[in-house]
Amino acid sequence: AKSEERNAFRFYSPIMQADARKRLQLASELRQALANDEFRLVFQPSLDLRTGRVVAAEALLRWQHPKRGLVMPDNFIPMAESLGLIRRIDEWVLRAACAWIKQWEHERVAPIRIAVNVSASWFGHPAFIEGLQRALRDYQVDPKRLLLEITESAILRLGEGTHRTMYALHTMGVGVAIDDFGTGYSSLAYLKLPAVVCLKIDRTFITGIPRNADDVAIVEAILAMARSLRLYAIAEGIEDEEQHEFLLRAGCEEGQGYLYARPLEVPDLMRMLKSGG
Ligand code: C2E
Ligand code: CA
Ligand code: CA
Ligand code: CA
């Protein structure tokens, strides 16, 4: 699988993006992928740092390409965005995540919150709320089970319509996490928007703790701000015990990272949930 990933990366490299013929080919392959069920979701657990229990999982997209093998999202999402296909992909992801939530409810698997990444292009689209409502209705999903992850930079790009969308989400009871928090050089005004319930501290700050004094200061400041705004915090990209210890002592509620689990295929997630992880 490793060499397949490398091939896939070369094929979709930014140099190729300049090539119009290749772009057309990728666009048609992405449409085929949607039609032929080549996408699937893996789920990375997120743990309550105090109890060590899995409280949530983030849905992450994987593309099983018929010829090129497994293609990772960083190697097609940016291009899907520039090709105007990301909205359809995001909606596919949301509906697939809702279908899983419903199935797990049937199987009486312990309920956890499922986080879904939403791109600026869909979040800012007039049909977004309607698409979300349709998915929740079609799969009878409790809105509280869902968390939408929007990157800080996406929110900054959106402007006006963001407020309306956030109020609609709040009314529906769907929470929003600010993803990759700390990387957007932003005004912090949007943290007051009603649907925003969570800050996801970017991995680039977690990597440096506890040794890098700047990263320590930034993470502590984000946690203090989250507390006073009554938002909860998730640290992403926790890879070792020292980072875990630091975050636990600093009062971070939740954490995600290779230390606990990689993104898992559904049967592996089920095993982890059933073993009480
Ligand atoms: P993200 O939303 O920041 O997701 C976290 C990424 O970090 C995931 O990569 C995850 O596998 C990886 N990760 C988690 N823990 C660790 C760790 O401890 N160390 C390291 N080095 N990495 C860790 P992945 O699955 O390759 O996804 C990459 C990005 O692609 C995501 O970043 C997100 O921006 C985008 N993406 C993934 N799925 C979707 C989707 O369904 N829709 C949209 N719009 N974007 C998606
Ligand atoms: Ca995310
Ligand atoms: Ca993130
Ligand atoms: Ca990130």
Coordinates of C-alpha atoms and ligand atoms in Angstrom, one line a residue:
A1 CA 0.0 0.0 0.0
K2 CA 2.9 2.3 0.7
S3 CA 4.2 2.3 -2.8
E4 CA 0.7 2.7 -4.1
E5 CA 0.4 5.8 -2.0
R6 CA 3.6 7.2 -3.5
N7 CA 2.4 6.5 -7.1
A8 CA -0.9 8.2 -6.4
F9 CA 0.9 11.2 -5.0
R10 CA 3.1 11.6 -8.1
F11 CA 0.1 11.3 -10.4
Y12 CA -1.8 14.1 -8.6
S13 CA 1.2 16.3 -7.9
P14 CA 0.7 20.1 -8.3
I15 CA 2.8 20.0 -11.4
M16 CA 0.2 17.9 -13.1
Q17 CA -2.4 20.3 -12.0
A18 CA -1.2 22.7 -14.7
D19 CA -1.8 20.1 -17.3
A20 CA -5.4 20.6 -18.6
R21 CA -5.8 17.1 -19.9
K22 CA -4.8 15.6 -16.6
R23 CA -7.2 17.9 -14.8
L24 CA -10.1 16.8 -17.0
Q25 CA -9.1 13.2 -16.3
L26 CA -9.0 13.7 -12.6
A27 CA -12.4 15.5 -12.7
S28 CA -13.9 12.5 -14.6
E29 CA -12.2 10.0 -12.2
L30 CA -13.6 11.9 -9.2
R31 CA -17.1 11.7 -10.7
Q32 CA -16.6 8.1 -11.3
A33 CA -15.4 7.6 -7.8
L34 CA -18.7 9.1 -6.5
A35 CA -20.8 7.0 -8.8
N36 CA -18.8 3.7 -8.3
D37 CA -18.5 3.7 -4.5
E38 CA -14.7 4.2 -4.5
F39 CA -14.8 6.4 -1.5
R40 CA -15.0 5.1 2.1
L41 CA -14.7 6.6 5.5
V42 CA -12.2 5.7 8.2
F43 CA -12.7 7.0 11.8
Q44 CA -10.1 8.4 14.1
P45 CA -11.1 8.1 17.8
S46 CA -11.0 11.1 20.1
L47 CA -10.5 10.4 23.8
D48 CA -11.6 12.1 27.0
L49 CA -8.1 12.7 28.3
R50 CA -9.1 12.2 32.0
T51 CA -11.0 8.9 31.6
G52 CA -9.2 7.6 28.5
R53 CA -12.6 6.7 27.0
V54 CA -13.4 7.2 23.3
V55 CA -16.0 10.0 23.2
A56 CA -15.9 10.9 19.6
A57 CA -14.5 10.0 16.2
E58 CA -13.5 12.0 13.2
A59 CA -14.7 10.8 9.8
L60 CA -11.7 10.9 7.3
L61 CA -12.1 10.3 3.6
R62 CA -10.2 7.6 1.7
W63 CA -10.3 7.0 -2.0
Q64 CA -9.7 3.4 -3.2
H65 CA -8.7 4.1 -6.8
P66 CA -9.3 1.0 -9.1
K67 CA -5.8 1.4 -10.6
R68 CA -3.8 3.7 -8.3
G69 CA -4.8 2.1 -5.1
L70 CA -5.3 4.1 -1.9
V71 CA -5.3 7.8 -2.4
M72 CA -5.1 10.1 0.7
P73 CA -7.3 13.2 1.0
D74 CA -4.4 15.7 0.9
N75 CA -3.7 14.4 -2.6
F76 CA -7.2 15.0 -4.1
I77 CA -9.2 17.3 -1.8
P78 CA -7.4 20.5 -2.8
M79 CA -7.9 19.6 -6.5
A80 CA -11.5 18.6 -5.9
E81 CA -11.9 22.1 -4.5
S82 CA -10.4 23.7 -7.6
L83 CA -12.4 21.5 -9.9
G84 CA -15.7 22.5 -8.2
L85 CA -16.3 18.9 -7.0
I86 CA -15.7 19.3 -3.3
R87 CA -19.4 20.1 -2.4
R88 CA -20.6 16.8 -3.8
I89 CA -17.8 14.9 -2.1
D90 CA -18.5 16.6 1.3
E91 CA -22.2 15.8 1.0
W92 CA -21.3 12.2 0.2
V93 CA -19.1 12.1 3.3
L94 CA -21.8 13.6 5.5
R95 CA -24.5 11.2 4.3
A96 CA -22.1 8.2 4.7
A97 CA -21.3 9.3 8.2
C98 CA -25.0 9.7 9.0
A99 CA -25.6 6.2 7.6
W100 CA -22.9 4.8 10.0
I101 CA -24.4 6.6 13.0
K102 CA -27.8 5.1 12.2
Q103 CA -26.3 1.6 11.7
W104 CA -24.4 1.8 15.0
E105 CA -27.6 2.9 16.8
H106 CA -29.3 -0.3 15.4
E107 CA -26.4 -2.4 16.6
R108 CA -26.5 -0.7 20.0
V109 CA -22.9 0.4 19.8
A110 CA -22.2 3.0 22.5
P111 CA -23.1 6.4 21.1
I112 CA -20.2 8.7 20.3
R113 CA -20.1 12.1 18.6
I114 CA -19.0 11.9 15.0
A115 CA -17.0 14.8 13.5
V116 CA -17.3 15.5 9.8
N117 CA -15.0 17.9 7.9
V118 CA -16.9 20.5 5.8
S119 CA -15.1 22.6 3.2
A120 CA -15.6 26.4 2.9
S121 CA -17.1 25.8 -0.5
W122 CA -20.0 23.7 0.8
F123 CA -20.4 25.5 4.2
G124 CA -20.8 28.8 2.4
H125 CA -23.2 27.4 -0.2
P126 CA -26.9 28.4 0.0
A127 CA -27.9 24.8 -0.3
F128 CA -25.8 23.6 2.6
I129 CA -28.3 23.8 5.5
E130 CA -30.9 22.1 3.3
G131 CA -28.4 19.3 2.4
L132 CA -27.6 18.8 6.1
Q133 CA -31.2 18.7 7.1
R134 CA -31.9 16.2 4.4
A135 CA -29.1 13.9 5.6
L136 CA -30.3 14.2 9.3
R137 CA -33.8 13.4 8.3
D138 CA -33.1 10.6 5.8
Y139 CA -30.9 8.7 8.4
Q140 CA -32.9 9.9 11.5
V141 CA -29.7 11.2 13.2
D142 CA -29.8 13.1 16.4
P143 CA -28.1 16.5 15.6
K144 CA -26.2 16.3 18.9
R145 CA -24.3 13.2 17.6
L146 CA -22.8 15.3 14.9
L147 CA -19.9 17.9 15.0
L148 CA -19.0 19.8 11.9
E149 CA -15.3 20.7 11.5
I150 CA -14.7 24.0 9.7
T151 CA -11.1 25.2 9.4
E152 CA -10.3 28.6 10.7
S153 CA -9.1 29.8 7.3
A154 CA -12.4 28.6 5.7
I155 CA -14.4 30.7 8.1
L156 CA -12.3 33.7 7.4
R157 CA -12.9 33.3 3.7
L158 CA -16.6 33.1 4.1
G159 CA -17.7 36.4 5.5
E160 CA -21.4 37.5 5.5
G161 CA -23.3 34.2 5.1
T162 CA -21.4 32.6 7.9
H163 CA -23.6 34.3 10.5
R164 CA -26.8 33.1 9.0
T165 CA -25.5 29.5 8.6
M166 CA -24.2 29.5 12.2
Y167 CA -27.5 30.6 13.6
A168 CA -29.3 28.0 11.5
L169 CA -27.0 25.3 12.8
H170 CA -27.5 26.5 16.4
T171 CA -31.2 26.3 16.0
M172 CA -30.9 22.8 14.6
G173 CA -28.7 21.8 17.5
V174 CA -25.6 21.0 15.4
G175 CA -22.3 22.0 16.9
V176 CA -19.3 23.4 15.0
A177 CA -15.6 22.9 15.8
I178 CA -13.0 25.4 14.6
D179 CA -10.5 23.1 12.9
D180 CA -6.7 23.7 12.7
F181 CA -7.2 26.5 15.3
G182 CA -4.4 28.9 15.6
T183 CA -3.2 28.8 12.0
G184 CA -5.6 31.3 10.5
Y185 CA -4.2 34.6 11.8
S186 CA -7.8 35.7 12.4
S187 CA -9.9 38.1 14.1
L188 CA -11.4 36.2 17.0
A189 CA -14.9 37.6 16.6
Y190 CA -16.4 34.5 15.1
L191 CA -15.7 32.6 18.3
K192 CA -18.8 34.3 19.7
L193 CA -21.0 32.7 17.0
P194 CA -23.7 30.6 18.5
A195 CA -23.1 27.2 16.9
V196 CA -19.3 27.2 17.7
V197 CA -18.8 24.8 20.6
C198 CA -15.2 23.5 20.1
L199 CA -11.7 24.5 19.3
K200 CA -9.5 22.0 17.6
I201 CA -5.9 23.0 18.4
D202 CA -3.7 22.4 15.3
R203 CA -1.1 19.7 15.4
T204 CA 1.7 22.1 14.5
F205 CA 1.4 23.5 18.1
I206 CA 1.0 20.1 19.8
T207 CA 4.2 18.8 18.1
G208 CA 6.4 21.2 20.1
I209 CA 5.0 20.7 23.6
P210 CA 6.3 20.4 26.3
R211 CA 9.8 21.5 25.2
N212 CA 9.1 24.5 22.9
A213 CA 8.3 27.4 25.1
D214 CA 6.3 29.2 22.3
D215 CA 4.1 26.2 21.6
V216 CA 3.5 25.8 25.3
A217 CA 2.5 29.4 25.6
I218 CA 0.2 29.2 22.6
V219 CA -1.5 26.0 23.7
E220 CA -2.0 27.4 27.3
A221 CA -3.4 30.6 25.9
I222 CA -5.8 28.8 23.6
L223 CA -7.0 26.6 26.5
A224 CA -7.5 29.6 28.7
M225 CA -9.5 31.4 26.0
A226 CA -11.6 28.2 25.3
R227 CA -12.4 28.0 29.1
S228 CA -13.5 31.6 29.4
L229 CA -15.6 31.4 26.2
R230 CA -17.1 28.0 27.5
L231 CA -15.8 26.2 24.5
Y232 CA -14.2 22.8 24.8
A233 CA -10.9 22.0 23.3
I234 CA -9.6 19.0 21.3
A235 CA -5.9 18.7 20.8
E236 CA -5.0 17.0 17.5
G237 CA -1.9 15.0 16.6
I238 CA -0.9 13.8 20.0
E239 CA 1.9 11.3 19.4
D240 CA 3.6 10.7 22.7
E241 CA 3.1 10.4 26.5
E242 CA 4.7 13.7 27.3
Q243 CA 2.3 15.6 25.1
H244 CA -0.6 13.7 26.7
E245 CA 0.6 14.5 30.3
F246 CA 1.1 18.1 29.5
L247 CA -2.4 18.5 27.9
L248 CA -4.0 16.6 30.8
R249 CA -2.4 18.9 33.3
A250 CA -3.2 22.0 31.2
G251 CA -6.9 21.1 31.4
C252 CA -7.5 20.1 27.8
E253 CA -10.7 18.0 27.7
E254 CA -10.2 15.8 24.6
G255 CA -7.4 14.5 22.4
Q256 CA -6.8 12.8 19.2
G257 CA -3.6 11.3 17.7
Y258 CA -1.5 8.3 16.8
L259 CA -0.7 7.8 20.5
Y260 CA -4.2 6.5 21.0
A261 CA -5.3 5.4 17.6
R262 CA -4.7 6.0 13.9
P263 CA -7.7 6.5 11.6
L264 CA -9.5 3.1 11.8
E265 CA -11.5 1.0 9.5
V266 CA -15.0 0.6 10.9
P267 CA -14.5 -3.0 12.3
D268 CA -11.4 -1.8 14.2
L269 CA -13.3 1.2 15.6
M270 CA -16.1 -1.2 16.7
R271 CA -13.5 -3.4 18.5
M272 CA -12.0 -0.4 20.3
L273 CA -15.4 0.8 21.4
K274 CA -16.5 -2.6 22.6
S275 CA -13.3 -3.1 24.5
G276 CA -14.2 0.0 26.5
G277 CA -11.3 2.0 25.0
Ligands
C2E1 P1 -7.5 17.4 9.3 O1 -9.0 17.7 9.3 O2 -6.7 18.3 10.1 O3 -7.4 15.8 9.8 C1 -6.4 15.3 10.6 C2 -5.3 14.7 9.8 O4 -4.2 14.4 10.7 C3 -5.7 13.3 9.3 O5 -5.1 13.1 8.0 C4 -5.2 12.4 10.3 O6 -5.0 11.0 9.9 C5 -3.9 13.0 10.7 N1 -3.5 12.7 12.1 C6 -4.2 12.4 13.1 N2 -3.5 12.1 14.2 C7 -2.2 12.3 13.9 C8 -0.9 12.2 14.6 O7 -0.8 11.9 15.7 N3 0.2 12.6 13.8 C9 0.2 12.9 12.5 N4 1.3 13.2 11.9 N5 -1.0 13.0 11.8 C10 -2.2 12.7 12.5 P2 -5.8 12.7 6.7 O8 -6.8 11.6 7.0 O9 -4.7 12.3 5.7 O10 -6.6 14.0 6.3 C11 -5.9 15.1 5.9 C12 -6.8 16.3 5.7 O11 -7.7 16.1 4.6 C13 -7.7 16.6 6.8 O12 -6.9 17.3 7.8 C14 -8.8 17.4 6.2 O13 -8.4 18.7 6.0 C15 -8.9 16.7 4.8 N6 -10.0 15.8 4.8 C16 -10.1 14.5 5.2 N7 -11.3 14.0 5.1 C17 -12.1 15.0 4.6 C18 -13.4 15.1 4.2 O14 -14.2 14.2 4.3 N8 -13.9 16.3 3.7 C19 -13.0 17.4 3.6 N9 -13.5 18.5 3.1 N10 -11.7 17.3 3.9 C20 -11.2 16.1 4.4
CA2 CA -10.6 17.9 10.8
CA3 CA -7.4 19.4 12.0
CA4 CA -4.5 20.1 11.0

